[in-house]
Amino acid sequence: MRLSSTQARKMLFAAILFICALSSKKILIYNEEMIVACCFIGFIIFSRKSLGKTFKVTLDGRIQAIQEELQQFLNPNEVVLLESNEQQRLLRISLRICGTVVESLPMARCVPKCEKKKKK
């Protein structure tokens, strides 16, 4: 919601009158915290009006850079995941082959000994 110049002036004038009324009735007491808070609010308003576009461009650029870094970080993880899945698949195949070889080993060792004993 954008205020026109006259509306902004009216609101500023009303705010000043409101602050003066609160001060005169001792409702609004000016201590260090209140002065710092008013200065901070004034700084935020000034920054938004004068540097709003600059902040927006800077933050948009930073958002873009973070998104690119995130994409670069995610892609290697996907590659590592695919490589890991492939290694697991190859390991399963190797274990099946090793299991078959190990199962057949005692038979292969036993057969020649048995045949030698039979020949005697």
mmCIF file of C-alpha atoms in Angstrom:
data_model
loop_
_atom_site.group_PDB
_atom_site.id
_atom_site.type_symbol
_atom_site.label_atom_id
_atom_site.label_comp_id
_atom_site.label_asym_id
_atom_site.label_seq_id
_atom_site.Cartn_x
_atom_site.Cartn_y
_atom_site.Cartn_z
ATOM 1 C CA MET A 1 0.000 0.000 0.000
ATOM 2 C CA ARG A 2 1.601 3.239 -1.167
ATOM 3 C CA LEU A 3 0.641 6.505 0.456
ATOM 4 C CA SER A 4 0.441 9.681 -1.528
ATOM 5 C CA SER A 5 2.606 12.616 -0.513
ATOM 6 C CA THR A 6 -0.259 14.448 1.205
ATOM 7 C CA GLN A 7 -1.365 11.323 3.084
ATOM 8 C CA ALA A 8 2.195 10.740 4.283
ATOM 9 C CA ARG A 9 2.448 14.323 5.514
ATOM 10 C CA LYS A 10 -0.885 14.047 7.337
ATOM 11 C CA MET A 11 0.215 10.826 9.034
ATOM 12 C CA LEU A 12 3.557 12.360 10.046
ATOM 13 C CA PHE A 13 1.798 15.423 11.464
ATOM 14 C CA ALA A 14 -0.657 13.200 13.381
ATOM 15 C CA ALA A 15 2.219 11.097 14.747
ATOM 16 C CA ILE A 16 4.072 14.202 15.950
ATOM 17 C CA LEU A 17 0.914 15.527 17.650
ATOM 18 C CA PHE A 18 0.308 12.120 19.241
ATOM 19 C CA ILE A 19 3.874 11.949 20.573
ATOM 20 C CA CYS A 20 3.622 15.502 21.928
ATOM 21 C CA ALA A 21 0.328 14.706 23.670
ATOM 22 C CA LEU A 22 1.750 11.548 25.251
ATOM 23 C CA SER A 23 4.857 13.437 26.365
ATOM 24 C CA SER A 24 2.908 16.286 27.961
ATOM 25 C CA LYS A 25 0.750 13.845 29.954
ATOM 26 C CA LYS A 26 3.922 11.998 31.124
ATOM 27 C CA ILE A 27 2.698 8.795 29.470
ATOM 28 C CA LEU A 28 5.676 8.688 27.143
ATOM 29 C CA ILE A 29 8.898 9.032 29.096
ATOM 30 C CA TYR A 30 12.116 9.712 27.227
ATOM 31 C CA ASN A 31 14.847 7.495 28.565
ATOM 32 C CA GLU A 32 17.797 5.863 26.818
ATOM 33 C CA GLU A 33 15.838 2.858 25.585
ATOM 34 C CA MET A 34 13.069 5.018 24.144
ATOM 35 C CA ILE A 35 15.515 7.288 22.320
ATOM 36 C CA VAL A 36 17.392 4.289 20.881
ATOM 37 C CA ALA A 37 14.098 2.692 19.788
ATOM 38 C CA CYS A 38 12.965 5.919 18.082
ATOM 39 C CA CYS A 39 16.315 6.275 16.312
ATOM 40 C CA PHE A 40 16.148 2.662 15.156
ATOM 41 C CA ILE A 41 12.624 3.061 13.804
ATOM 42 C CA GLY A 42 13.670 6.269 12.051
ATOM 43 C CA PHE A 43 16.673 4.504 10.541
ATOM 44 C CA ILE A 44 14.492 1.651 9.260
ATOM 45 C CA ILE A 45 12.025 4.073 7.667
ATOM 46 C CA PHE A 46 14.819 6.155 6.113
ATOM 47 C CA SER A 47 16.621 3.062 4.830
ATOM 48 C CA ARG A 48 13.484 1.651 3.288
ATOM 49 C CA LYS A 49 12.647 4.872 1.494
ATOM 50 C CA SER A 50 16.101 5.767 0.239
ATOM 51 C CA LEU A 51 17.808 2.388 -0.150
ATOM 52 C CA GLY A 52 14.875 0.048 -0.736
ATOM 53 C CA LYS A 53 15.728 -0.783 -4.344
ATOM 54 C CA THR A 54 19.418 -1.220 -3.545
ATOM 55 C CA PHE A 55 18.599 -3.640 -0.725
ATOM 56 C CA LYS A 56 16.208 -5.528 -2.982
ATOM 57 C CA VAL A 57 18.799 -5.906 -5.749
ATOM 58 C CA THR A 58 21.476 -6.967 -3.256
ATOM 59 C CA LEU A 59 19.238 -9.493 -1.546
ATOM 60 C CA ASP A 60 17.955 -10.863 -4.870
ATOM 61 C CA GLY A 61 21.561 -11.364 -5.991
ATOM 62 C CA ARG A 62 22.392 -13.144 -2.755
ATOM 63 C CA ILE A 63 19.302 -15.343 -3.069
ATOM 64 C CA GLN A 64 20.356 -16.322 -6.590
ATOM 65 C CA ALA A 65 23.912 -17.120 -5.427
ATOM 66 C CA ILE A 66 22.628 -19.277 -2.558
ATOM 67 C CA GLN A 67 20.298 -21.174 -4.896
ATOM 68 C CA GLU A 68 23.170 -21.848 -7.316
ATOM 69 C CA GLU A 69 25.407 -23.062 -4.474
ATOM 70 C CA LEU A 70 22.613 -25.317 -3.267
ATOM 71 C CA GLN A 71 22.152 -26.817 -6.730
ATOM 72 C CA GLN A 72 25.906 -27.427 -7.016
ATOM 73 C CA PHE A 73 25.876 -29.082 -3.597
ATOM 74 C CA LEU A 74 22.896 -31.313 -4.386
ATOM 75 C CA ASN A 75 24.149 -32.561 -7.752
ATOM 76 C CA PRO A 76 27.359 -34.210 -6.411
ATOM 77 C CA ASN A 77 25.309 -35.878 -3.686
ATOM 78 C CA GLU A 78 23.009 -37.350 -6.319
ATOM 79 C CA VAL A 79 26.044 -38.600 -8.264
ATOM 80 C CA VAL A 80 27.534 -40.134 -5.106
ATOM 81 C CA LEU A 81 24.193 -41.790 -4.351
ATOM 82 C CA LEU A 82 24.016 -43.315 -7.831
ATOM 83 C CA GLU A 83 27.632 -44.504 -7.586
ATOM 84 C CA SER A 84 26.943 -45.983 -4.155
ATOM 85 C CA ASN A 85 23.899 -47.849 -5.466
ATOM 86 C CA GLU A 86 25.960 -49.220 -8.357
ATOM 87 C CA GLN A 87 28.733 -50.329 -5.981
ATOM 88 C CA GLN A 88 26.183 -52.065 -3.757
ATOM 89 C CA ARG A 89 24.733 -53.876 -6.768
ATOM 90 C CA LEU A 90 28.192 -55.036 -7.868
ATOM 91 C CA LEU A 91 29.007 -56.117 -4.312
ATOM 92 C CA ARG A 92 25.837 -58.227 -4.147
ATOM 93 C CA ILE A 93 26.761 -59.908 -7.417
ATOM 94 C CA SER A 94 30.295 -60.546 -6.139
ATOM 95 C CA LEU A 95 28.962 -62.038 -2.910
ATOM 96 C CA ARG A 96 26.648 -64.359 -4.848
ATOM 97 C CA ILE A 97 29.563 -65.502 -6.999
ATOM 98 C CA CYS A 98 31.822 -65.928 -3.954
ATOM 99 C CA GLY A 99 29.102 -67.869 -2.168
ATOM 100 C CA THR A 100 28.786 -70.238 -5.110
ATOM 101 C CA VAL A 101 32.556 -70.681 -5.306
ATOM 102 C CA VAL A 102 32.872 -71.253 -1.553
ATOM 103 C CA GLU A 103 30.068 -73.814 -1.583
ATOM 104 C CA SER A 104 31.777 -75.733 -4.359
ATOM 105 C CA LEU A 105 35.256 -75.616 -2.765
ATOM 106 C CA PRO A 106 34.869 -78.383 -0.133
ATOM 107 C CA MET A 107 33.514 -80.727 -2.766
ATOM 108 C CA ALA A 108 36.394 -79.949 -5.101
ATOM 109 C CA ARG A 109 38.961 -80.543 -2.350
ATOM 110 C CA CYS A 110 37.325 -83.697 -1.139
ATOM 111 C CA VAL A 111 36.946 -85.367 -4.515
ATOM 112 C CA PRO A 112 40.647 -85.737 -5.330
ATOM 113 C CA LYS A 113 41.421 -87.111 -1.846
ATOM 114 C CA CYS A 114 38.605 -89.594 -2.070
ATOM 115 C CA GLU A 115 39.707 -90.671 -5.512
ATOM 116 C CA LYS A 116 43.292 -91.113 -4.265
ATOM 117 C CA LYS A 117 42.089 -93.284 -1.377
ATOM 118 C CA LYS A 118 39.998 -95.413 -3.736
ATOM 119 C CA LYS A 119 42.978 -96.010 -6.026
ATOM 120 C CA LYS A 120 45.059 -97.485 -3.203
#
